[in-house]
Short mmCIF file of C-alpha atoms in Angstrom, two decimals:
data_model
loop_
_atom_site.label_atom_id
_atom_site.label_comp_id
_atom_site.label_asym_id
_atom_site.label_seq_id
_atom_site.Cartn_x
_atom_site.Cartn_y
_atom_site.Cartn_z
CA MET O 1 166.05 95.13 151.30
CA ARG O 2 163.29 97.67 150.70
CA ARG O 3 164.14 101.30 150.05
CA ALA O 4 161.99 104.37 150.34
CA LEU O 5 162.28 105.21 146.66
CA SER O 6 163.44 101.97 145.07
CA ALA O 7 163.59 98.38 146.16
CA ILE O 8 166.71 96.38 145.34
CA LEU O 9 165.36 93.11 143.97
CA PHE O 10 168.72 91.60 143.13
CA LEU O 11 172.31 92.59 143.75
CA ALA O 12 175.25 90.49 142.61
CA THR O 13 177.10 88.82 145.45
CA GLY O 14 180.59 89.90 146.29
CA CYS O 15 179.79 93.61 146.14
CA SER O 16 182.39 95.88 147.58
CA GLU O 17 179.90 98.74 147.43
CA GLY O 18 176.17 98.28 147.84
CA PRO O 19 173.31 100.62 146.98
CA SER O 20 173.03 103.31 149.61
CA GLU O 21 169.99 104.49 151.47
CA PRO O 22 168.14 107.24 149.61
CA VAL O 23 169.87 110.47 150.54
CA ASP O 24 169.87 114.16 149.85
CA PRO O 25 173.10 113.94 147.85
CA PRO O 26 175.87 116.52 147.79
CA GLY O 27 174.69 119.18 145.37
CA ASN O 28 171.14 119.31 144.13
CA PRO O 29 169.46 116.74 141.90
CA ALA O 30 169.12 118.01 138.35
CA PRO O 31 166.07 120.31 138.65
CA GLU O 32 164.70 119.40 135.23
CA LEU O 33 164.11 115.82 136.33
CA GLY O 34 161.80 116.84 139.17
CA CYS O 35 163.51 114.54 141.68
CA ALA O 36 163.42 115.68 145.30
CA ARG O 37 165.42 112.64 146.39
CA MET O 38 167.57 110.07 144.61
CA THR O 39 168.51 106.44 145.05
CA GLU O 40 172.26 106.24 144.63
CA VAL O 41 173.51 102.98 143.13
CA SER O 42 177.16 102.23 143.89
CA LEU O 43 178.53 99.23 142.03
CA ALA O 44 182.00 97.87 141.50
CA PRO O 45 182.93 96.81 137.95
CA GLY O 46 181.03 93.66 137.02
CA GLU O 47 178.32 94.13 139.65
CA SER O 48 174.64 94.56 138.89
CA ALA O 49 171.30 95.42 140.45
CA VAL O 50 167.61 95.38 139.62
CA LEU O 51 165.52 98.27 140.94
CA ASP O 52 161.76 98.45 141.43
CA GLU O 53 160.67 101.75 139.88
CA ALA O 54 157.16 101.28 141.20
CA ALA O 55 158.44 101.50 144.79
CA GLY O 56 159.61 105.08 144.38
CA SER O 57 159.93 108.05 142.08
CA GLY O 58 162.11 106.35 139.51
CA CYS O 59 165.05 108.67 140.28
CA ILE O 60 168.49 107.04 140.23
CA ARG O 61 171.98 108.47 140.73
CA LEU O 62 175.12 106.95 139.21
CA PRO O 63 178.05 108.43 141.16
CA ALA O 64 181.27 109.77 139.69
CA ARG O 65 184.53 108.00 140.51
CA SER O 66 188.22 108.75 140.17
CA GLY O 67 188.16 107.21 136.71
CA GLU O 68 185.57 107.25 133.95
CA THR O 69 182.83 104.69 134.60
CA GLU O 70 180.36 103.04 132.26
CA TYR O 71 177.01 101.46 133.07
CA LEU O 72 174.47 99.46 131.13
CA THR O 73 170.94 100.42 132.12
CA VAL O 74 167.78 98.67 130.96
CA VAL O 75 164.26 99.97 131.59
CA TYR O 76 161.68 97.25 131.09
CA SER O 77 158.19 96.05 131.92
CA ALA O 78 157.96 93.13 134.33
CA ALA O 79 154.18 92.86 133.88
CA THR O 80 153.04 89.25 134.00
CA ALA O 81 149.40 89.75 132.98
CA ILE O 82 148.35 88.64 129.51
CA ALA O 83 145.76 90.69 127.61
CA PRO O 84 144.27 90.30 124.11
CA ASP O 85 146.19 93.35 122.88
CA GLY O 86 149.16 92.98 125.22
CA ILE O 87 150.28 95.03 128.22
CA SER O 88 151.98 98.23 127.08
CA GLY O 89 152.26 101.90 127.97
CA PRO O 90 154.32 105.05 127.38
CA TYR O 91 157.45 106.02 129.26
CA LEU O 92 160.04 108.77 129.28
CA LEU O 93 163.67 108.15 130.24
CA ARG O 94 165.85 111.18 130.93
CA SER O 95 169.35 111.70 132.27
CA ARG O 96 171.24 114.82 133.34
CA GLY O 97 174.46 115.80 134.98
CA ALA O 98 173.47 116.39 138.61
CA VAL O 99 174.09 120.15 138.80
CA ALA O 100 174.28 121.13 135.16
CA ALA O 101 172.06 123.94 133.94
CA LEU O 102 170.87 122.60 130.60
CA ALA O 103 168.23 123.67 128.16
CA SER O 104 165.54 121.05 127.91
CA PRO O 105 166.14 119.10 124.69
CA THR O 106 163.37 118.01 122.40
CA ILE O 107 161.77 114.77 123.50
CA GLY O 108 161.22 112.35 120.66
CA PRO O 109 159.99 108.80 120.27
CA SER O 110 162.39 105.91 120.07
CA PRO O 111 163.87 105.62 116.58
CA LYS O 112 162.27 102.95 114.48
CA ALA O 113 164.18 99.80 113.69
CA ALA O 114 164.75 98.71 110.12
CA PRO O 115 161.71 96.68 109.03
CA PHE O 116 161.99 92.91 108.94
CA GLN O 117 159.56 90.76 107.02
CA ASP O 118 157.22 88.88 109.32
CA ASP O 119 155.98 85.31 108.98
CA PRO O 120 152.62 85.26 107.18
CA ALA O 121 151.87 81.77 108.53
CA SER O 122 151.98 83.04 112.12
CA HIS O 123 148.36 84.19 111.76
CA PHE O 124 147.33 80.58 111.10
CA HIS O 125 148.99 79.38 114.30
CA GLU O 126 147.50 82.29 116.26
CA LEU O 127 144.04 81.14 115.25
CA LEU O 128 144.76 77.52 116.20
CA ARG O 129 146.21 78.42 119.61
CA THR O 130 143.27 80.76 120.30
CA ARG O 131 140.78 77.99 119.51
CA GLU O 132 142.78 75.59 121.71
CA ARG O 133 142.52 77.95 124.68
CA ARG O 134 138.74 77.89 124.27
CA LEU O 135 138.83 74.10 124.13
CA SER O 136 140.93 73.96 127.28
CA ALA O 137 138.31 75.64 129.45
CA PRO O 138 137.70 73.43 132.51
CA SER O 139 134.39 72.10 131.21
CA LEU O 140 136.07 70.85 128.05
CA SER O 141 139.42 69.78 129.43
CA THR O 142 138.88 66.02 129.28
CA PRO O 143 139.21 63.95 126.09
CA GLY O 144 135.47 63.37 126.03
CA ALA O 145 133.74 60.21 124.94
CA SER O 146 135.67 56.98 125.24
CA VAL O 147 137.57 55.93 122.15
CA SER O 148 137.92 52.39 120.91
CA PRO O 149 141.58 51.43 120.57
CA ALA O 150 142.84 52.07 117.04
CA PRO O 151 145.65 49.75 115.98
CA PRO O 152 148.72 51.32 114.38
CA PRO O 153 148.37 51.68 110.63
CA LEU O 154 149.96 49.15 108.33
CA VAL O 155 152.16 50.13 105.40
CA GLY O 156 149.87 50.53 102.40
CA GLN O 157 146.77 51.07 104.52
CA GLN O 158 144.57 54.04 103.63
CA ARG O 159 142.75 56.42 105.96
CA THR O 160 140.83 59.68 105.65
CA PHE O 161 141.62 62.71 107.83
CA GLY O 162 139.92 66.05 108.27
CA VAL O 163 142.42 68.82 107.42
CA CYS O 164 141.94 72.55 107.98
CA ALA O 165 140.19 74.10 104.99
CA THR O 166 140.97 77.69 106.01
CA PRO O 167 143.43 79.44 108.36
CA ALA O 168 140.65 79.70 110.98
CA CYS O 169 140.15 75.91 110.75
CA SER O 170 136.45 76.47 111.34
CA GLU O 171 135.84 73.67 108.87
CA VAL O 172 137.84 70.73 107.59
CA VAL O 173 138.05 68.90 104.28
CA PRO O 174 138.52 65.13 103.96
CA VAL O 175 141.87 63.98 102.62
CA GLN O 176 142.73 60.35 101.85
CA VAL O 177 146.27 59.27 102.70
CA THR O 178 148.31 56.06 102.65
CA ALA O 179 150.81 54.84 105.24
CA VAL O 180 154.31 54.66 103.73
CA HIS O 181 156.35 54.08 106.90
CA VAL O 182 155.34 52.75 110.31
CA GLY O 183 157.90 52.81 113.09
CA GLN O 184 157.72 52.09 116.79
CA ARG O 185 156.59 55.61 117.71
CA VAL O 186 155.76 57.50 114.49
CA ALA O 187 153.93 56.59 111.29
CA LEU O 188 154.24 58.62 108.09
CA LEU O 189 151.17 58.86 105.85
CA VAL O 190 151.14 60.63 102.50
CA ASP O 191 148.38 62.26 100.45
CA ASP O 192 147.08 59.99 97.69
CA ALA O 193 146.85 63.02 95.38
CA LEU O 194 150.46 64.20 95.50
CA PRO O 195 151.68 66.83 93.04
CA SER O 196 154.55 65.85 90.76
CA GLY O 197 158.19 66.53 91.66
CA GLY O 198 157.96 65.24 95.22
CA PHE O 199 159.81 62.72 97.35
CA ALA O 200 160.89 59.32 96.12
CA PRO O 201 159.74 56.34 98.25
CA ASP O 202 163.19 55.98 99.81
CA ASP O 203 163.16 59.68 100.78
CA LEU O 204 159.87 59.20 102.63
CA ILE O 205 161.14 56.16 104.51
CA ARG O 206 164.26 58.07 105.53
CA LEU O 207 162.13 60.99 106.72
CA GLY O 208 159.85 58.66 108.67
CA ARG O 209 162.81 57.04 110.38
CA LEU O 210 164.20 60.45 111.34
CA PHE O 211 160.90 61.32 113.03
CA ASP O 212 160.62 57.92 114.70
CA GLU O 213 164.20 57.22 115.79
CA GLN O 214 165.57 60.69 116.51
CA LEU O 215 162.99 63.43 116.97
CA HIS O 216 160.26 61.61 118.88
CA PRO O 217 162.57 60.31 121.66
CA LEU O 218 164.26 63.72 121.80
CA GLY O 219 160.91 65.43 122.35
CA ARG O 220 159.85 63.00 125.05
CA ALA O 221 163.16 63.34 126.89
CA ALA O 222 163.03 67.14 126.89
CA PHE O 223 159.31 67.76 127.46
CA GLY O 224 157.53 64.62 128.66
CA GLN O 225 154.87 62.24 127.44
CA GLU O 226 152.38 62.99 124.70
CA SER O 227 148.82 61.70 124.98
CA ASP O 228 147.53 58.49 123.43
CA VAL O 229 143.83 59.15 123.06
CA ASP O 230 143.50 56.65 120.18
CA GLN O 231 145.43 54.06 122.21
CA ASN O 232 147.75 52.97 119.43
CA GLY O 233 151.06 54.28 120.82
CA ILE O 234 151.79 56.08 117.55
CA VAL O 235 152.06 59.73 116.49
CA LEU O 236 150.75 60.14 112.95
CA VAL O 237 152.56 62.46 110.53
CA VAL O 238 150.21 63.28 107.65
CA MET O 239 151.81 64.94 104.62
CA THR O 240 149.11 66.51 102.47
CA ALA O 241 148.74 69.11 99.75
CA GLN O 242 145.82 70.56 101.72
CA VAL O 243 148.38 72.28 103.96
CA ASN O 244 149.91 73.78 100.80
CA ARG O 245 146.50 75.12 99.80
CA LEU O 246 146.48 77.40 102.83
CA CYS O 247 149.36 79.38 101.30
CA PRO O 248 147.34 81.76 99.08
CA MET O 249 145.00 82.55 101.98
CA LEU O 250 147.92 83.25 104.33
CA GLY O 251 150.19 85.04 101.88
CA GLY O 252 152.99 82.63 102.77
CA VAL O 253 153.81 78.98 103.36
CA ALA O 254 152.59 77.12 106.45
CA THR O 255 154.97 74.19 106.89
CA GLY O 256 152.76 72.19 109.25
CA TYR O 257 150.59 72.23 112.32
CA PHE O 258 149.27 70.40 115.37
CA TYR O 259 145.76 71.21 116.58
CA GLY O 260 144.59 70.34 120.09
CA LEU O 261 141.08 69.66 118.78
CA ASP O 262 142.38 66.32 117.47
CA LEU O 263 142.98 65.25 121.09
CA GLN O 264 139.29 65.90 121.92
CA PRO O 265 137.61 62.93 120.18
CA ALA O 266 134.10 64.00 121.17
CA SER O 267 134.46 67.38 119.46
CA PRO O 268 133.15 67.91 115.90
CA GLY O 269 135.96 67.92 113.37
CA SER O 270 138.40 66.05 115.62
CA ASN O 271 140.60 63.34 114.13
CA GLY O 272 140.63 61.60 117.51
CA GLY O 273 144.35 61.05 117.87
CA GLU O 274 147.87 62.42 117.88
CA VAL O 275 148.29 63.91 114.40
CA PHE O 276 150.81 66.32 112.90
CA PHE O 277 149.92 67.71 109.47
CA ALA O 278 152.66 68.81 107.07
CA LEU O 279 153.01 70.26 103.59
CA VAL O 280 154.36 68.36 100.59
CA PRO O 281 156.75 69.32 97.78
CA ASP O 282 154.93 71.10 94.96
CA PRO O 283 157.56 72.65 92.66
CA GLU O 284 155.00 73.87 90.11
CA GLY O 285 152.67 75.38 92.68
CA GLN O 286 149.72 73.24 91.62
CA ASN O 287 148.18 73.76 95.06
CA GLY O 288 148.79 77.47 95.48
CA CYS O 289 152.48 78.26 96.06
CA PRO O 290 155.63 76.66 94.63
CA VAL O 291 157.36 74.53 97.27
CA THR O 292 160.55 72.67 96.36
CA ARG O 293 161.51 69.23 97.62
CA GLU O 294 164.72 70.71 99.06
CA PHE O 295 162.73 73.25 101.08
CA VAL O 296 160.46 70.59 102.59
CA GLU O 297 163.42 68.35 103.36
CA ARG O 298 165.12 71.19 105.22
CA VAL O 299 162.21 72.62 107.23
CA LEU O 300 160.01 69.64 108.02
CA PRO O 301 162.17 68.02 110.76
CA GLY O 302 162.32 71.28 112.71
CA THR O 303 158.60 71.83 112.22
CA PHE O 304 157.86 68.35 113.54
CA ILE O 305 159.83 68.75 116.78
CA HIS O 306 158.35 72.25 117.22
CA GLU O 307 154.78 70.99 116.88
CA PHE O 308 155.53 67.86 118.93
CA GLN O 309 156.33 70.09 121.91
CA HIS O 310 152.93 71.76 121.45
CA MET O 311 151.32 68.31 121.41
CA ILE O 312 153.09 67.25 124.62
CA SER O 313 152.31 70.57 126.29
CA TYR O 314 148.61 70.31 125.47
CA ASN O 315 148.50 66.82 126.93
CA GLN O 316 150.33 67.73 130.13
CA HIS O 317 148.52 71.01 130.82
CA VAL O 318 145.03 70.26 129.57
CA LEU O 319 144.37 66.52 129.37
CA VAL O 320 146.45 65.30 132.31
CA ARG O 321 145.86 68.21 134.73
CA GLY O 322 142.62 69.68 133.43
CA GLY O 323 144.09 73.17 133.34
CA PRO O 324 144.51 75.87 130.70
CA ALA O 325 146.87 75.53 127.77
CA GLU O 326 150.27 77.17 128.26
CA GLU O 327 150.45 80.89 127.49
CA SER O 328 151.50 81.44 123.89
CA TRP O 329 154.80 83.22 124.60
CA LEU O 330 156.16 80.39 126.76
CA ASN O 331 154.62 77.67 124.61
CA GLU O 332 156.34 79.09 121.53
CA GLY O 333 159.59 79.66 123.41
CA LEU O 334 159.69 75.99 124.39
CA SER O 335 158.87 74.87 120.84
CA HIS O 336 161.68 76.97 119.38
CA TYR O 337 163.96 75.57 122.08
CA ALA O 338 162.90 72.12 120.83
CA GLU O 339 164.15 73.09 117.37
CA GLU O 340 167.52 74.05 118.80
CA LEU O 341 167.73 70.72 120.66
CA GLY O 342 167.19 68.97 117.35
CA GLY O 343 170.19 70.82 115.97
CA ARG O 344 172.33 69.86 118.94
CA ARG O 345 171.29 66.23 119.40
CA VAL O 346 170.41 64.74 116.02
CA PRO O 347 173.56 63.24 114.44
CA ASN O 348 174.81 65.28 111.49
CA ALA O 349 174.53 62.25 109.21
CA HIS O 350 170.73 62.71 109.30
CA CYS O 351 170.76 66.36 108.23
CA VAL O 352 171.02 68.44 105.08
CA ALA O 353 174.67 69.15 104.19
CA GLY O 354 175.71 67.26 107.32
CA ASP O 355 174.95 70.27 109.55
CA CYS O 356 172.04 69.74 111.94
CA LEU O 357 172.61 72.87 114.01
CA SER O 358 172.25 75.12 110.97
CA GLN O 359 169.28 73.17 109.66
CA PHE O 360 167.31 73.20 112.92
CA ALA O 361 168.44 76.38 114.70
CA PHE O 362 169.20 78.94 111.98
CA ASN O 363 165.72 80.45 112.15
CA ASP O 364 165.91 80.68 115.94
CA ILE O 365 169.14 82.68 115.76
CA SER O 366 167.74 84.80 112.94
CA ASN O 367 164.58 85.51 114.95
CA ALA O 368 166.70 86.42 117.98
CA TYR O 369 168.72 88.85 115.85
CA ARG O 370 165.50 90.59 114.85
CA TYR O 371 164.43 90.90 118.47
CA LEU O 372 167.77 92.22 119.68
CA PHE O 373 167.83 94.76 116.84
CA ALA O 374 165.00 96.64 118.57
CA PRO O 375 163.82 94.98 121.82
CA GLU O 376 161.51 97.86 122.69
CA ASP O 377 159.43 97.25 119.57
CA SER O 378 158.41 93.72 120.59
CA TYR O 379 156.82 91.84 123.46
CA LEU O 380 158.30 88.95 125.36
CA LEU O 381 154.92 88.23 127.00
CA TYR O 382 152.94 88.82 123.87
CA PRO O 383 149.19 89.33 123.54
CA SER O 384 146.91 86.39 124.19
CA ALA O 385 145.51 86.71 120.67
CA SER O 386 148.99 86.24 119.15
CA THR O 387 151.58 83.50 118.79
CA GLY O 388 154.23 86.16 118.32
CA ARG O 389 155.77 88.01 115.43
CA ILE O 390 159.15 86.74 114.23
CA ALA O 391 161.06 89.04 116.59
CA GLU O 392 158.84 87.99 119.51
CA ARG O 393 159.47 84.33 118.72
CA GLY O 394 163.16 85.23 118.91
CA ALA O 395 162.65 86.81 122.34
CA ALA O 396 160.77 83.78 123.66
CA TRP O 397 163.44 81.36 122.45
CA LEU O 398 166.26 83.49 123.89
CA PHE O 399 164.55 83.67 127.29
CA VAL O 400 163.91 79.92 127.51
CA ARG O 401 167.45 79.19 126.32
CA TRP O 402 168.90 81.60 128.92
CA LEU O 403 166.77 80.07 131.68
CA SER O 404 167.93 76.59 130.73
CA ASP O 405 171.56 77.75 130.77
CA HIS O 406 171.30 78.85 134.40
CA HIS O 407 169.05 76.27 136.01
CA ALA O 408 170.41 72.81 136.68
CA GLY O 409 168.67 69.66 135.64
CA GLY O 410 169.05 69.66 131.87
CA ASP O 411 165.92 68.09 130.40
CA GLY O 412 164.46 67.95 133.90
CA PHE O 413 164.09 71.73 133.87
CA THR O 414 162.13 71.87 130.62
CA ARG O 415 160.02 68.87 131.62
CA ALA O 416 159.14 70.73 134.82
CA LEU O 417 157.94 73.67 132.71
CA VAL O 418 155.63 71.38 130.75
CA ALA O 419 154.41 68.86 133.36
CA THR O 420 152.50 71.41 135.43
CA GLY O 421 149.16 73.11 135.81
CA LYS O 422 150.88 76.49 136.08
CA VAL O 423 151.32 78.71 133.04
CA GLY O 424 153.32 81.76 132.02
CA ALA O 425 155.31 83.72 134.57
CA ALA O 426 153.91 81.66 137.47
CA ASN O 427 155.27 78.55 135.77
CA ILE O 428 158.73 80.14 135.45
CA VAL O 429 158.74 81.18 139.11
CA ALA O 430 157.74 77.69 140.26
CA ALA O 431 160.42 76.01 138.14
CA THR O 432 163.25 78.40 139.05
CA GLY O 433 162.36 79.49 142.57
CA ALA O 434 163.33 83.03 141.52
CA ASP O 435 161.58 86.38 141.29
CA PHE O 436 160.29 86.85 137.75
CA ALA O 437 161.10 90.57 137.57
CA SER O 438 164.68 89.88 138.64
CA LEU O 439 165.04 87.12 136.06
CA LEU O 440 163.87 89.50 133.34
CA GLY O 441 166.38 92.15 134.40
CA GLU O 442 169.27 89.71 134.42
CA TRP O 443 168.23 88.36 131.02
CA HIS O 444 168.07 91.83 129.47
CA LEU O 445 171.53 92.61 130.82
CA ALA O 446 172.86 89.29 129.51
CA ASN O 447 171.54 90.03 126.02
CA TYR O 448 174.10 92.82 125.69
CA LEU O 449 176.84 91.78 128.13
CA ASP O 450 177.30 88.20 126.92
CA ASP O 451 180.92 87.89 125.75
CA LEU O 452 181.40 91.67 125.84
CA THR O 453 185.11 92.46 125.49
CA ASP O 454 186.88 93.33 128.76
CA PHE O 455 183.76 92.75 130.86
CA SER O 456 183.68 90.19 133.66
CA ALA O 457 180.33 89.78 135.41
CA ARG O 458 180.19 89.02 139.13
CA ASN O 459 176.81 87.41 138.47
CA PRO O 460 177.20 84.37 136.16
CA ARG O 461 173.62 84.84 134.94
CA LEU O 462 174.64 87.90 132.94
CA SER O 463 175.70 85.60 130.10
CA TYR O 464 174.70 82.61 128.01
CA THR O 465 176.62 79.38 128.52
CA SER O 466 175.31 77.69 125.38
CA TRP O 467 175.98 80.40 122.78
CA ASN O 468 178.55 83.09 122.16
CA LEU O 469 176.01 85.62 120.96
CA ARG O 470 178.51 88.10 119.55
CA VAL O 471 180.36 85.54 117.46
CA THR O 472 177.13 83.91 116.30
CA MET O 473 175.46 87.18 115.29
CA ALA O 474 178.62 88.39 113.56
CA SER O 475 178.57 85.24 111.45
CA LEU O 476 175.04 86.09 110.27
CA ARG O 477 176.25 89.52 109.22
CA ALA O 478 179.26 88.05 107.41
CA GLN O 479 177.19 85.50 105.49
CA TYR O 480 174.09 87.58 104.77
CA PRO O 481 175.01 91.28 104.91
CA GLY O 482 171.89 92.26 103.00
CA GLN O 483 169.65 90.81 105.73
CA PHE O 484 171.69 91.51 108.86
CA SER O 485 173.05 95.03 108.91
CA ARG O 486 175.01 94.97 112.19
CA ALA O 487 177.70 92.63 113.45
CA PHE O 488 175.81 92.65 116.75
CA PRO O 489 172.16 93.70 116.61
CA LEU O 490 171.74 95.25 120.06
CA ALA O 491 173.10 98.81 119.98
CA PRO O 492 172.10 100.65 123.19
CA ASP O 493 171.57 104.38 123.26
CA LEU O 494 174.44 106.36 124.81
CA SER O 495 174.24 109.09 127.45
CA GLN O 496 177.14 111.14 128.77
CA GLY O 497 174.92 113.46 130.76
CA THR O 498 171.92 114.62 128.76
CA PHE O 499 169.46 112.16 127.29
CA ASP O 500 165.73 112.18 126.57
CA ARG O 501 163.90 109.29 125.00
CA GLY O 502 160.19 108.59 124.96
CA GLY O 503 158.80 105.26 123.91
CA THR O 504 156.58 102.32 124.76
CA LEU O 505 157.23 99.59 127.29
CA ARG O 506 155.75 96.24 126.27
CA GLY O 507 155.28 93.21 128.49
CA GLY O 508 158.66 91.67 129.30
CA SER O 509 160.64 93.96 127.00
CA GLY O 510 162.42 97.29 127.33
CA ARG O 511 165.18 99.61 126.19
CA HIS O 512 168.95 99.55 126.76
CA LEU O 513 171.04 102.63 127.57
CA ARG O 514 174.79 102.96 128.12
CA VAL O 515 175.68 105.72 130.58
CA ILE O 516 179.21 107.11 130.81
CA VAL O 517 180.07 109.09 133.95
CA PRO O 518 183.16 111.32 133.52
CA ALA O 519 186.14 110.87 135.85
CA ARG O 520 185.99 113.10 138.93
CA GLY O 521 183.00 114.86 137.43
CA GLN O 522 179.39 115.24 138.39
CA PRO O 523 177.25 112.13 138.90
CA ILE O 524 174.59 111.26 136.35
CA ASP O 525 170.95 111.37 137.44
CA LEU O 526 168.28 109.36 135.63
CA ARG O 527 164.53 109.43 135.89
CA LEU O 528 162.02 106.96 134.50
CA SER O 529 158.54 108.47 134.30
CA ASP O 530 155.36 108.57 132.30
CA ALA O 531 155.29 110.48 129.03
CA SER O 532 154.61 113.77 130.80
CA GLY O 533 157.78 113.49 132.86
CA SER O 534 155.94 114.38 136.06
CA ALA O 535 154.53 111.06 137.29
CA GLY O 536 155.52 107.42 137.51
CA VAL O 537 155.09 104.88 134.75
CA LEU O 538 151.70 103.15 134.67
CA SER O 539 151.56 100.69 137.55
CA ALA O 540 150.24 97.95 135.26
CA LEU O 541 153.62 97.92 133.50
CA SER O 542 155.50 96.92 136.69
CA ALA O 543 158.44 98.99 135.47
CA ARG O 544 161.93 97.97 136.56
CA VAL O 545 165.46 99.25 135.97
CA ALA O 546 168.36 96.82 135.63
CA ILE O 547 171.88 98.22 135.96
CA ALA O 548 175.33 96.69 135.49
CA ARG O 549 178.63 98.51 135.82
CA ILE O 550 180.72 97.66 132.78
CA ARG O 551 183.91 99.47 133.89
#
């Protein structure tokens, strides 16, 4: 139902009180906010709404009741466009008691979150994904020249591959490898010039079997079919010290990569087949950075399933349908979701310390913590030139996980997100049948309200069904207090009448605010505006306000 000042995009069913028509309310709107008219939002405990700020002046009234009431409010950008530097813009959020005569407080920027170290290797993947998007232009979207069938390698057989020489992968260097394990779906090949202190032969066979018997079928079930441009029915895992040599150039370890160029046999530098490149143990750092065998054993399975999703996605979007590669934010969200699936579905007997969930999904939870610590500081729909900072990877995984929790079909849902010519927000809308802006609002509310004590949502989507976020995040704090400073990372601002906060809205992300309205007191008025306080937020931001009544 459209309103003169705000449009209600979603309201939880079962409401005993719905949002009213915009009215001239009893008493005057707080004059400092510059609101001639308000949209009053009346919600029972547990109910929620998403408001379209762009449809009106951004002025909202939360009415007083007989008892004290509390609301969670999230202002966020529902922009779906992707730009090289991202979609972002300034905003000002203010609240006042409706008739209070208050001195205008100083307006300051949002407080900065504690810094978290980012992933140096992310720049490498940004460059690869950027080059893939150029490859996936319509004129280059077919595999190219026909390829003679290549039989699967035999154990002991040697082959030479071109491996990225630099993070930009503008040139490759030849590396000779030997097949040490060949399964039904995956073959493991190892650099002939391995540094000392690496895997024993039995370790490599065990790793190859994990890829072949557990991770490959898991990836296919969840995301669909990879290509077979070399017509051998095998995905090649190439472990080489050349990946280790990227470390000094990146300032950190790259654990492995897939590059869509290898699925374009006619392109210079292509390996002409389905190849995943991975680092090798190098305890002495002979190839740039010390890398222990234990580290490789722990991270490589998750890296494989992560990159395998990218491989499947490139096939389905580009080679099968001739369309563009998936937008980075959703592509990475699905790949981190693949890691989590590895933790849930691989039997513990195959994992380090008998704990697959910790081995595969710890980084996903850690990344999510970093995002929730300061959502406003990160994008969900991040710039086209980026594959996401650590916190943004956390946001993308959380969003895909939340979507999967609330849309039936299990693996069918994620396969639908991959087996399509649609990308980004349009892909989400097609798979869910829901309004993207409303989904974002519900997700932002769920990020705080999930398992909140004494809160019962009328809308089941204001939660996660797969994780208890509060318990999980508290366990991070308990185990690693030096890295995780809060038991729960998301700590909304609090307003009991007067509040001023300026900041930046970034695509898909926003800021949380708890509003407490005193019993039998004056209502609380809020206004979302541009930085000047006199006009609406930039239209390109598609600003929205999500509200849930906590009590």
